[in-house]
PDB file of C-alpha atoms in Angstrom:
ATOM      1  CA  MET A 414     126.150 116.572 108.120  1.00 27.00           C
ATOM      2  CA  SER A 415     124.109 117.034 104.981  1.00 32.00           C
ATOM      3  CA  VAL A 416     122.958 120.479 103.978  1.00 33.00           C
ATOM      4  CA  MET A 417     119.864 121.432 105.951  1.00 34.00           C
ATOM      5  CA  ALA A 418     116.664 120.720 104.068  1.00 40.00           C
ATOM      6  CA  PRO A 419     114.466 123.751 103.448  1.00 40.00           C
ATOM      7  CA  ALA A 420     111.813 124.374 106.119  1.00 41.00           C
ATOM      8  CA  ALA A 421     109.063 123.077 103.836  1.00 50.00           C
ATOM      9  CA  ASP A 422     110.938 119.786 103.481  1.00 69.00           C
ATOM     10  CA  LYS A 423     111.145 118.766 107.132  1.00 89.00           C
ATOM     11  CA  LYS A 424     111.575 115.050 107.770  1.00 96.00           C
ATOM     12  CA  LEU A 425     108.280 113.424 108.677  1.00 97.00           C
ATOM     13  CA  THR A 426     108.545 111.543 111.985  1.00 97.00           C
ATOM     14  CA  GLY A 427     106.328 110.386 114.835  1.00 97.00           C
ATOM     15  CA  LEU A 428     102.626 109.715 114.611  1.00 98.00           C
ATOM     16  CA  VAL A 429     100.515 110.624 111.605  1.00 98.00           C
ATOM     17  CA  ALA A 430      96.742 110.221 111.891  1.00 98.00           C
ATOM     18  CA  ALA A 431      95.080 108.866 108.754  1.00 98.00           C
ATOM     19  CA  THR A 432      91.965 111.012 108.951  1.00 98.00           C
ATOM     20  CA  PHE A 433      88.365 109.998 108.370  1.00 98.00           C
ATOM     21  CA  THR A 434      86.317 112.132 105.972  1.00 98.00           C
ATOM     22  CA  PRO A 435      83.376 113.798 107.746  1.00 98.00           C
ATOM     23  CA  PHE A 436      80.083 113.338 105.903  1.00 98.00           C
ATOM     24  CA  THR A 437      76.617 114.713 106.596  1.00 97.00           C
ATOM     25  CA  THR A 438      73.855 112.209 107.317  1.00 94.00           C
ATOM     26  CA  GLN A 439      72.978 112.571 103.605  1.00 94.00           C
ATOM     27  CA  GLY A 440      76.484 111.412 102.648  1.00 95.00           C
ATOM     28  CA  GLU A 441      77.852 114.779 101.444  1.00 97.00           C
ATOM     29  CA  LEU A 442      81.117 116.344 102.658  1.00 98.00           C
ATOM     30  CA  ASN A 443      80.841 118.010 106.058  1.00 98.00           C
ATOM     31  CA  LEU A 444      83.742 120.473 105.923  1.00 98.00           C
ATOM     32  CA  SER A 445      82.530 122.308 109.044  1.00 98.00           C
ATOM     33  CA  GLU A 446      83.775 119.446 111.268  1.00 98.00           C
ATOM     34  CA  ILE A 447      87.405 119.627 110.119  1.00 98.00           C
ATOM     35  CA  GLY A 448      88.501 122.473 112.405  1.00 98.00           C
ATOM     36  CA  ARG A 449      87.148 120.655 115.475  1.00 98.00           C
ATOM     37  CA  TYR A 450      88.753 117.426 114.241  1.00 98.00           C
ATOM     38  CA  ILE A 451      92.220 119.018 114.038  1.00 98.00           C
ATOM     39  CA  ASP A 452      91.851 120.524 117.523  1.00 98.00           C
ATOM     40  CA  TYR A 453      90.819 117.115 118.886  1.00 98.00           C
ATOM     41  CA  LEU A 454      93.876 115.391 117.369  1.00 98.00           C
ATOM     42  CA  LYS A 455      96.270 118.011 118.666  1.00 98.00           C
ATOM     43  CA  GLU A 456      94.802 118.631 122.119  1.00 97.00           C
ATOM     44  CA  LYS A 457      93.418 115.208 123.068  1.00 97.00           C
ATOM     45  CA  GLN A 458      95.745 112.842 121.195  1.00 98.00           C
ATOM     46  CA  GLY A 459      99.004 114.796 120.870  1.00 98.00           C
ATOM     47  CA  VAL A 460      99.081 114.021 117.136  1.00 98.00           C
ATOM     48  CA  ASN A 461     100.705 116.731 115.004  1.00 98.00           C
ATOM     49  CA  ASN A 462     100.645 115.262 111.483  1.00 98.00           C
ATOM     50  CA  ILE A 463      97.803 114.104 109.273  1.00 98.00           C
ATOM     51  CA  PHE A 464      97.459 111.943 106.175  1.00 98.00           C
ATOM     52  CA  VAL A 465      94.261 112.910 104.357  1.00 98.00           C
ATOM     53  CA  ASN A 466      92.138 111.355 101.578  1.00 98.00           C
ATOM     54  CA  GLY A 467      93.752 107.944 102.065  1.00 98.00           C
ATOM     55  CA  THR A 468      92.155 104.560 102.757  1.00 98.00           C
ATOM     56  CA  THR A 469      90.709 105.683 106.098  1.00 98.00           C
ATOM     57  CA  GLY A 470      89.435 108.868 104.449  1.00 98.00           C
ATOM     58  CA  GLU A 471      87.622 106.823 101.765  1.00 98.00           C
ATOM     59  CA  GLY A 472      89.691 108.717  99.203  1.00 98.00           C
ATOM     60  CA  MET A 473      88.997 106.252  96.404  1.00 97.00           C
ATOM     61  CA  SER A 474      85.228 106.704  96.930  1.00 98.00           C
ATOM     62  CA  LEU A 475      85.440 110.485  96.498  1.00 98.00           C
ATOM     63  CA  SER A 476      85.307 112.534  93.319  1.00 98.00           C
ATOM     64  CA  VAL A 477      88.316 114.611  92.283  1.00 98.00           C
ATOM     65  CA  ALA A 478      86.344 117.783  93.138  1.00 98.00           C
ATOM     66  CA  GLU A 479      85.541 116.440  96.620  1.00 98.00           C
ATOM     67  CA  ARG A 480      89.160 115.465  97.213  1.00 98.00           C
ATOM     68  CA  LYS A 481      90.279 118.985  96.289  1.00 98.00           C
ATOM     69  CA  MET A 482      87.740 120.602  98.629  1.00 98.00           C
ATOM     70  CA  LEU A 483      88.808 118.336 101.471  1.00 98.00           C
ATOM     71  CA  ALA A 484      92.542 118.799 100.912  1.00 98.00           C
ATOM     72  CA  GLU A 485      92.067 122.563 100.849  1.00 98.00           C
ATOM     73  CA  GLU A 486      90.061 122.593 104.080  1.00 98.00           C
ATOM     74  CA  TRP A 487      92.487 120.265 105.897  1.00 98.00           C
ATOM     75  CA  CYS A 488      95.445 122.435 104.830  1.00 98.00           C
ATOM     76  CA  LYS A 489      93.690 125.678 105.744  1.00 98.00           C
ATOM     77  CA  LYS A 490      92.514 124.525 109.174  1.00 98.00           C
ATOM     78  CA  ALA A 491      95.830 122.788 109.986  1.00 98.00           C
ATOM     79  CA  LYS A 492      97.901 125.907 109.310  1.00 96.00           C
ATOM     80  CA  GLY A 493      99.804 126.865 112.472  1.00 96.00           C
ATOM     81  CA  LYS A 494      98.411 123.821 114.327  1.00 97.00           C
ATOM     82  CA  MET A 495      99.707 120.698 112.571  1.00 97.00           C
ATOM     83  CA  ASP A 496     103.340 120.133 111.605  1.00 97.00           C
ATOM     84  CA  GLN A 497     102.569 118.409 108.311  1.00 98.00           C
ATOM     85  CA  VAL A 498      99.578 117.633 106.110  1.00 98.00           C
ATOM     86  CA  ILE A 499     100.276 114.835 103.619  1.00 98.00           C
ATOM     87  CA  VAL A 500      97.641 114.599 100.897  1.00 98.00           C
ATOM     88  CA  HIS A 501      97.019 111.257  99.255  1.00 98.00           C
ATOM     89  CA  VAL A 502      96.563 111.897  95.510  1.00 98.00           C
ATOM     90  CA  GLY A 503      96.588 108.359  94.094  1.00 98.00           C
ATOM     91  CA  CYS A 504      93.804 107.461  91.625  1.00 98.00           C
ATOM     92  CA  MET A 505      93.029 104.850  89.005  1.00 97.00           C
ATOM     93  CA  SER A 506      93.580 107.577  86.411  1.00 98.00           C
ATOM     94  CA  LEU A 507      97.033 109.066  85.938  1.00 98.00           C
ATOM     95  CA  LYS A 508      95.463 112.372  84.823  1.00 98.00           C
ATOM     96  CA  ASP A 509      93.342 112.622  87.977  1.00 98.00           C
ATOM     97  CA  SER A 510      96.397 111.879  90.140  1.00 98.00           C
ATOM     98  CA  GLN A 511      98.402 114.579  88.355  1.00 98.00           C
ATOM     99  CA  GLU A 512      95.588 117.085  88.790  1.00 98.00           C
ATOM    100  CA  LEU A 513      95.380 116.345  92.522  1.00 98.00           C
ATOM    101  CA  ALA A 514      99.178 116.493  92.919  1.00 98.00           C
ATOM    102  CA  HIS A 515      99.328 119.901  91.231  1.00 98.00           C
ATOM    103  CA  HIS A 516      96.442 121.115  93.401  1.00 98.00           C
ATOM    104  CA  ALA A 517      98.137 119.879  96.613  1.00 98.00           C
ATOM    105  CA  ALA A 518     101.205 121.954  95.736  1.00 98.00           C
ATOM    106  CA  GLN A 519      99.037 125.046  95.196  1.00 97.00           C
ATOM    107  CA  ILE A 520      97.238 124.786  98.562  1.00 98.00           C
ATOM    108  CA  GLY A 521     100.375 124.413 100.680  1.00 96.00           C
ATOM    109  CA  ALA A 522     100.383 120.705 101.538  1.00 98.00           C
ATOM    110  CA  GLU A 523     103.660 119.484 103.043  1.00 98.00           C
ATOM    111  CA  GLY A 524     103.737 116.360 100.906  1.00 98.00           C
ATOM    112  CA  ILE A 525     101.825 113.997  98.640  1.00 98.00           C
ATOM    113  CA  ALA A 526     101.445 110.234  98.695  1.00 98.00           C
ATOM    114  CA  VAL A 527     100.425 107.887  95.898  1.00 98.00           C
ATOM    115  CA  ILE A 528      98.973 104.380  96.018  1.00 98.00           C
ATOM    116  CA  ALA A 529      99.469 101.882  93.173  1.00 98.00           C
ATOM    117  CA  PRO A 530      96.533 101.899  90.738  1.00 98.00           C
ATOM    118  CA  SER A 531      94.526  98.727  91.293  1.00 97.00           C
ATOM    119  CA  PHE A 532      92.161  98.186  88.364  1.00 97.00           C
ATOM    120  CA  PHE A 533      94.756  98.074  85.605  1.00 98.00           C
ATOM    121  CA  LYS A 534      97.639  96.997  87.821  1.00 98.00           C
ATOM    122  CA  PRO A 535     101.294  97.836  87.162  1.00 98.00           C
ATOM    123  CA  SER A 536     102.982  94.594  86.114  1.00 96.00           C
ATOM    124  CA  SER A 537     106.324  95.293  87.796  1.00 98.00           C
ATOM    125  CA  ALA A 538     108.161  97.662  90.119  1.00 98.00           C
ATOM    126  CA  ASP A 539     109.538  99.511  87.073  1.00 98.00           C
ATOM    127  CA  VAL A 540     106.056 100.158  85.665  1.00 98.00           C
ATOM    128  CA  LEU A 541     104.816 101.297  89.073  1.00 98.00           C
ATOM    129  CA  LYS A 542     107.794 103.664  89.402  1.00 98.00           C
ATOM    130  CA  LYS A 543     106.992 105.111  85.981  1.00 98.00           C
ATOM    131  CA  PHE A 544     103.427 105.826  87.155  1.00 98.00           C
ATOM    132  CA  LEU A 545     104.706 107.428  90.383  1.00 98.00           C
ATOM    133  CA  GLN A 546     107.217 109.504  88.417  1.00 98.00           C
ATOM    134  CA  GLU A 547     104.484 110.850  86.134  1.00 98.00           C
ATOM    135  CA  VAL A 548     102.389 111.909  89.141  1.00 98.00           C
ATOM    136  CA  SER A 549     105.338 113.548  90.902  1.00 98.00           C
ATOM    137  CA  SER A 550     106.162 115.551  87.766  1.00 98.00           C
ATOM    138  CA  SER A 551     102.963 117.574  88.346  1.00 98.00           C
ATOM    139  CA  ALA A 552     104.265 118.725  91.751  1.00 98.00           C
ATOM    140  CA  PRO A 553     108.051 118.418  91.392  1.00 97.00           C
ATOM    141  CA  THR A 554     108.957 120.431  94.503  1.00 95.00           C
ATOM    142  CA  LEU A 555     106.575 118.662  96.873  1.00 97.00           C
ATOM    143  CA  PRO A 556     107.929 115.836  99.097  1.00 98.00           C
ATOM    144  CA  PHE A 557     106.680 112.591  97.567  1.00 98.00           C
ATOM    145  CA  TYR A 558     105.781 109.357  99.366  1.00 98.00           C
ATOM    146  CA  TYR A 559     104.931 105.956  97.929  1.00 98.00           C
ATOM    147  CA  TYR A 560     101.930 104.419  99.712  1.00 98.00           C
ATOM    148  CA  HIS A 561     102.439 100.631  99.816  1.00 98.00           C
ATOM    149  CA  ILE A 562      99.285  98.668 100.668  1.00 98.00           C
ATOM    150  CA  PRO A 563      99.299  95.430  98.620  1.00 98.00           C
ATOM    151  CA  ALA A 564      96.436  93.752 100.513  1.00 96.00           C
ATOM    152  CA  VAL A 565      94.107  96.468  99.205  1.00 96.00           C
ATOM    153  CA  THR A 566      95.612  97.181  95.772  1.00 97.00           C
ATOM    154  CA  GLY A 567      96.456  93.594  94.852  1.00 97.00           C
ATOM    155  CA  VAL A 568      99.770  94.931  93.502  1.00 97.00           C
ATOM    156  CA  ASN A 569     102.201  92.459  95.044  1.00 95.00           C
ATOM    157  CA  VAL A 570     105.426  94.254  94.214  1.00 97.00           C
ATOM    158  CA  LEU A 571     108.011  94.465  97.003  1.00 98.00           C
ATOM    159  CA  ALA A 572     108.330  97.993  98.355  1.00 98.00           C
ATOM    160  CA  ARG A 573     112.111  97.534  98.410  1.00 98.00           C
ATOM    161  CA  ASP A 574     112.049  97.032  94.627  1.00 98.00           C
ATOM    162  CA  VAL A 575     110.077 100.258  94.209  1.00 98.00           C
ATOM    163  CA  LEU A 576     112.724 102.150  96.206  1.00 98.00           C
ATOM    164  CA  GLU A 577     115.579 100.951  93.982  1.00 98.00           C
ATOM    165  CA  ASP A 578     117.185 104.093  92.463  1.00 97.00           C
ATOM    166  CA  ILE A 579     113.884 105.937  92.882  1.00 98.00           C
ATOM    167  CA  GLU A 580     115.475 109.346  93.478  1.00 97.00           C
ATOM    168  CA  THR A 581     116.934 109.302  89.980  1.00 97.00           C
ATOM    169  CA  LEU A 582     113.334 109.209  88.716  1.00 98.00           C
ATOM    170  CA  ILE A 583     111.707 111.251  91.491  1.00 98.00           C
ATOM    171  CA  PRO A 584     114.177 113.762  93.009  1.00 97.00           C
ATOM    172  CA  SER A 585     111.457 114.872  95.467  1.00 97.00           C
ATOM    173  CA  PHE A 586     111.070 111.323  96.858  1.00 98.00           C
ATOM    174  CA  ARG A 587     110.967 111.408 100.664  1.00 98.00           C
ATOM    175  CA  GLY A 588     109.760 108.018 101.809  1.00 98.00           C
ATOM    176  CA  VAL A 589     107.200 105.262 101.979  1.00 98.00           C
ATOM    177  CA  LYS A 590     104.023 104.594 103.917  1.00 98.00           C
ATOM    178  CA  PHE A 591     104.415 100.841 104.404  1.00 98.00           C
ATOM    179  CA  SER A 592     101.012  99.283 105.154  1.00 98.00           C
ATOM    180  CA  ALA A 593     101.852  95.586 104.942  1.00 98.00           C
ATOM    181  CA  CYS A 594     102.809  92.799 107.333  1.00 97.00           C
ATOM    182  CA  ASP A 595     105.991  91.701 105.505  1.00 97.00           C
ATOM    183  CA  LEU A 596     108.613  92.813 108.020  1.00 97.00           C
ATOM    184  CA  MET A 597     111.456  91.486 105.876  1.00 98.00           C
ATOM    185  CA  ASP A 598     110.466  93.803 103.031  1.00 98.00           C
ATOM    186  CA  PHE A 599     110.020  96.593 105.585  1.00 98.00           C
ATOM    187  CA  GLY A 600     113.465  95.962 107.082  1.00 98.00           C
ATOM    188  CA  GLN A 601     115.037  96.059 103.647  1.00 98.00           C
ATOM    189  CA  CYS A 602     113.312  99.387 102.955  1.00 98.00           C
ATOM    190  CA  ILE A 603     114.833 100.768 106.164  1.00 98.00           C
ATOM    191  CA  SER A 604     118.326  99.462 105.404  1.00 98.00           C
ATOM    192  CA  TYR A 605     118.180 100.898 101.870  1.00 98.00           C
ATOM    193  CA  SER A 606     116.631 104.250 102.743  1.00 97.00           C
ATOM    194  CA  ALA A 607     118.508 107.551 102.562  1.00 97.00           C
ATOM    195  CA  PRO A 608     118.889 109.641 105.755  1.00 96.00           C
ATOM    196  CA  HIS A 609     116.406 112.268 104.527  1.00 96.00           C
ATOM    197  CA  TRP A 610     113.679 109.690 103.803  1.00 98.00           C
ATOM    198  CA  SER A 611     110.914 108.703 106.220  1.00 98.00           C
ATOM    199  CA  VAL A 612     109.926 105.051 106.329  1.00 98.00           C
ATOM    200  CA  LEU A 613     106.549 105.079 108.076  1.00 98.00           C
ATOM    201  CA  TYR A 614     104.771 101.938 109.251  1.00 98.00           C
ATOM    202  CA  GLY A 615     101.055 101.537 108.617  1.00 98.00           C
ATOM    203  CA  VAL A 616      99.916  98.394 110.473  1.00 98.00           C
ATOM    204  CA  ASP A 617      98.942  99.837 113.845  1.00 98.00           C
ATOM    205  CA  GLU A 618      98.743  96.509 115.681  1.00 97.00           C
ATOM    206  CA  GLN A 619     102.404  95.741 114.837  1.00 97.00           C
ATOM    207  CA  LEU A 620     103.954  99.181 115.390  1.00 98.00           C
ATOM    208  CA  LEU A 621     106.378  98.019 118.089  1.00 98.00           C
ATOM    209  CA  ALA A 622     108.000  95.481 115.743  1.00 98.00           C
ATOM    210  CA  SER A 623     108.512  98.220 113.137  1.00 98.00           C
ATOM    211  CA  LEU A 624     110.182 100.485 115.716  1.00 98.00           C
ATOM    212  CA  ALA A 625     112.694  97.723 116.421  1.00 98.00           C
ATOM    213  CA  PHE A 626     113.511  97.746 112.689  1.00 98.00           C
ATOM    214  CA  GLY A 627     113.981 101.515 112.756  1.00 98.00           C
ATOM    215  CA  ALA A 628     110.669 102.986 111.546  1.00 98.00           C
ATOM    216  CA  ASN A 629     110.803 106.808 111.483  1.00 97.00           C
ATOM    217  CA  GLY A 630     107.135 107.068 112.389  1.00 97.00           C
ATOM    218  CA  ALA A 631     103.710 105.591 111.767  1.00 98.00           C
ATOM    219  CA  VAL A 632     100.585 106.420 109.792  1.00 98.00           C
ATOM    220  CA  GLY A 633      97.358 104.843 110.965  1.00 98.00           C
ATOM    221  CA  SER A 634      93.637 105.140 111.554  1.00 98.00           C
ATOM    222  CA  THR A 635      93.692 104.143 115.233  1.00 97.00           C
ATOM    223  CA  TYR A 636      96.006 107.075 116.021  1.00 98.00           C
ATOM    224  CA  ASN A 637      92.884 109.225 115.671  1.00 98.00           C
ATOM    225  CA  TYR A 638      91.722 107.886 119.043  1.00 97.00           C
ATOM    226  CA  VAL A 639      94.671 106.029 120.678  1.00 97.00           C
ATOM    227  CA  GLY A 640      97.353 108.506 119.595  1.00 98.00           C
ATOM    228  CA  SER A 641      98.094 109.680 123.140  1.00 97.00           C
ATOM    229  CA  HIS A 642      98.724 106.073 124.238  1.00 98.00           C
ATOM    230  CA  VAL A 643     100.835 105.281 121.188  1.00 98.00           C
ATOM    231  CA  ASN A 644     102.972 108.344 121.889  1.00 98.00           C
ATOM    232  CA  LYS A 645     103.649 106.749 125.295  1.00 98.00           C
ATOM    233  CA  LEU A 646     104.508 103.462 123.550  1.00 98.00           C
ATOM    234  CA  ILE A 647     107.071 105.247 121.346  1.00 98.00           C
ATOM    235  CA  THR A 648     108.557 107.093 124.342  1.00 98.00           C
ATOM    236  CA  ALA A 649     108.809 103.831 126.314  1.00 98.00           C
ATOM    237  CA  PHE A 650     110.521 102.134 123.365  1.00 98.00           C
ATOM    238  CA  GLU A 651     112.998 105.002 123.005  1.00 97.00           C
ATOM    239  CA  LYS A 652     113.844 104.734 126.719  1.00 98.00           C
ATOM    240  CA  GLY A 653     114.364 100.974 126.397  1.00 98.00           C
ATOM    241  CA  ASP A 654     111.303 100.163 128.516  1.00 98.00           C
ATOM    242  CA  LEU A 655     110.063  97.279 126.383  1.00 98.00           C
ATOM    243  CA  VAL A 656     107.719  95.968 129.071  1.00 98.00           C
ATOM    244  CA  GLN A 657     105.737  99.228 129.043  1.00 98.00           C
ATOM    245  CA  ALA A 658     105.874  99.485 125.232  1.00 98.00           C
ATOM    246  CA  ARG A 659     104.591  95.912 124.855  1.00 98.00           C
ATOM    247  CA  ASN A 660     101.863  96.477 127.423  1.00 98.00           C
ATOM    248  CA  ILE A 661     100.420  99.355 125.329  1.00 98.00           C
ATOM    249  CA  GLN A 662     100.862  97.450 122.043  1.00 98.00           C
ATOM    250  CA  PHE A 663      99.044  94.411 123.467  1.00 98.00           C
ATOM    251  CA  LYS A 664      96.118  96.629 124.528  1.00 98.00           C
ATOM    252  CA  ILE A 665      95.854  98.009 120.981  1.00 98.00           C
ATOM    253  CA  GLN A 666      95.984  94.451 119.635  1.00 98.00           C
ATOM    254  CA  GLU A 667      93.217  93.438 122.042  1.00 98.00           C
ATOM    255  CA  LEU A 668      91.031  96.340 120.872  1.00 97.00           C
ATOM    256  CA  ILE A 669      91.590  95.605 117.180  1.00 97.00           C
ATOM    257  CA  SER A 670      91.127  91.859 117.662  1.00 97.00           C
ATOM    258  CA  PHE A 671      87.817  92.489 119.461  1.00 97.00           C
ATOM    259  CA  ALA A 672      86.687  94.898 116.720  1.00 96.00           C
ATOM    260  CA  LYS A 673      87.648  92.460 113.941  1.00 95.00           C
ATOM    261  CA  LYS A 674      85.247  89.864 115.341  1.00 94.00           C
ATOM    262  CA  LEU A 675      82.499  92.451 114.761  1.00 93.00           C
ATOM    263  CA  GLY A 676      83.608  93.157 111.182  1.00 91.00           C
ATOM    264  CA  PHE A 677      86.181  95.923 111.648  1.00 93.00           C
ATOM    265  CA  ASP A 678      86.331  97.970 108.449  1.00 94.00           C
ATOM    266  CA  VAL A 679      86.543 101.693 107.654  1.00 95.00           C
ATOM    267  CA  GLY A 680      82.810 102.126 108.337  1.00 94.00           C
ATOM    268  CA  VAL A 681      83.050 100.528 111.787  1.00 94.00           C
ATOM    269  CA  ASN A 682      86.262 102.403 112.527  1.00 96.00           C
ATOM    270  CA  LYS A 683      84.639 105.702 111.544  1.00 96.00           C
ATOM    271  CA  GLN A 684      81.698 105.024 113.861  1.00 94.00           C
ATOM    272  CA  LEU A 685      84.102 104.124 116.694  1.00 94.00           C
ATOM    273  CA  MET A 686      85.940 107.439 116.175  1.00 96.00           C
ATOM    274  CA  SER A 687      82.599 109.299 116.350  1.00 95.00           C
ATOM    275  CA  GLU A 688      81.711 107.469 119.613  1.00 93.00           C
ATOM    276  CA  VAL A 689      85.088 108.115 121.232  1.00 94.00           C
ATOM    277  CA  SER A 690      85.744 111.690 120.064  1.00 96.00           C
ATOM    278  CA  GLY A 691      82.250 113.181 119.939  1.00 95.00           C
ATOM    279  CA  LEU A 692      82.956 114.416 116.403  1.00 97.00           C
ATOM    280  CA  ARG A 693      80.121 114.123 113.881  1.00 95.00           C
ATOM    281  CA  LEU A 694      81.765 112.073 111.135  1.00 97.00           C
ATOM    282  CA  GLY A 695      78.600 110.680 109.582  1.00 96.00           C
ATOM    283  CA  PRO A 696      78.189 107.410 107.697  1.00 96.00           C
ATOM    284  CA  PRO A 697      80.690 105.867 105.285  1.00 97.00           C
ATOM    285  CA  ARG A 698      79.964 105.946 101.552  1.00 97.00           C
ATOM    286  CA  LEU A 699      78.740 102.867  99.691  1.00 96.00           C
ATOM    287  CA  PRO A 700      79.919 100.192  99.107  1.00 96.00           C
ATOM    288  CA  LEU A 701      80.957 100.502 102.771  1.00 96.00           C
ATOM    289  CA  MET A 702      78.044  99.982 105.124  1.00 94.00           C
ATOM    290  CA  LEU A 703      77.021 101.827 108.248  1.00 91.00           C
ATOM    291  CA  CYS A 704      78.167 100.051 111.389  1.00 90.00           C
ATOM    292  CA  PRO A 705      75.287  98.581 113.443  1.00 90.00           C
ATOM    293  CA  PRO A 706      74.986 100.976 116.438  1.00 86.00           C
ATOM    294  CA  ALA A 707      75.201  98.106 118.958  1.00 90.00           C
ATOM    295  CA  ASN A 708      78.564  97.019 117.530  1.00 93.00           C
ATOM    296  CA  ALA A 709      79.956 100.545 117.721  1.00 90.00           C
ATOM    297  CA  VAL A 710      78.856 100.810 121.360  1.00 91.00           C
ATOM    298  CA  SER A 711      80.469  97.423 122.189  1.00 95.00           C
ATOM    299  CA  ILE A 712      83.785  98.444 120.619  1.00 95.00           C
ATOM    300  CA  ALA A 713      83.671 101.846 122.353  1.00 94.00           C
ATOM    301  CA  GLN A 714      83.071 100.072 125.688  1.00 96.00           C
ATOM    302  CA  LYS A 715      86.043  97.808 124.999  1.00 97.00           C
ATOM    303  CA  TYR A 716      88.132 100.906 124.178  1.00 97.00           C
ATOM    304  CA  HIS A 717      87.154 102.611 127.468  1.00 96.00           C
ATOM    305  CA  SER A 718      87.924  99.446 129.463  1.00 97.00           C
ATOM    306  CA  LEU A 719      91.406  99.198 127.903  1.00 97.00           C
ATOM    307  CA  PHE A 720      92.147 102.930 127.945  1.00 95.00           C
ATOM    308  CA  PRO A 721      90.228 104.442 130.893  1.00 91.00           C
ATOM    309  CA  GLU A 722      90.167 108.244 131.154  1.00 82.00           C
ATOM    310  CA  PRO A 723      92.820 109.408 133.615  1.00 73.00           C
TER     311      PRO A 723
END
C-alpha cells in the first residue's frame, strides 16, 4: 500500500457535475443562486463533486475577476456539503491562469484543472506540458488536472502524450478530465496512469464505454440533472448488471440526440437545467444565444418522459 495521501488530496472518483454559471436577466453574475444550486445537486441528484468555471460554466466568457468571485462562492457554499470543488483556471493568457491558480489555492479549492490555450495553440505535447507546468507552479500543493477537450480547443495532441512523465514536471498532477471520443487514447491514459491519479471521462453519452476501460469517474454537464440516474448506471455496472446500465445509458443518449436536433449547446443546456431544477440560471453570455423557450420546453418534456418522477 502506498502512504496515505493527505486528507486534502483525496482521490477524485464518481460523478462530478460541471456547473452552469448563474446569471441575472441582465447577464451579470447571480451569486445568490449558488447555495440553492449546491443543495439541489446533493439532495436531488446525489452528486457530491463539482467542476466550476469550465466549458459548461462559460468560463472562457468570464473575466478573471468574475471567475474569482464565482470560485470563491462555490468553495464557500460547498464547504461541508460537497466532497470536492475543482476550479478550472485555464485561460488564453498564462498570467491569468497563474493568477486564478494561486487564487484557487487561497480559497480552499480541492483541485485545479487547465485546458489547452486555443488561440495561440501549443504545437506539441511538450509545449502544452510546459504551459501546464507554469500554471501549476502558482499553486504547487493543489491537485492538478489536465482538461483534454480537443474538439473545442483545436489542440489535437493525444492526452496519453501529455501524461508521459508529467509528474516529473508537475509533482501535484492528479489526473485528466478526458472530454473526447477517442477511446483508444482514453484507454492508453488509463493503462499509463498512476494509482493516485483520477482519469475522468467527459462525454456523458458514452460513459458506460469509459467505465469498461476503467474510468475513475466522470465530469459532465448532464449530471446536473440526470446525476441520480447515472449513479444508478454506475452501480449497475459495478454489480455486473450490464442490461440495466445500458438501459440508462441509452435513455441519456436518446435525450441528448433529441436535444442535438434542436441545436444542443451550452445555452440550450443551461435553459434545460433551469426548466428541470427550478433554479434561476439566467441566459448564457454572447456569443452563445438564448435558447428559444419552445425548444427548452420540448427537451424538458422529453427528459420527463425518459426519466419520470418516482
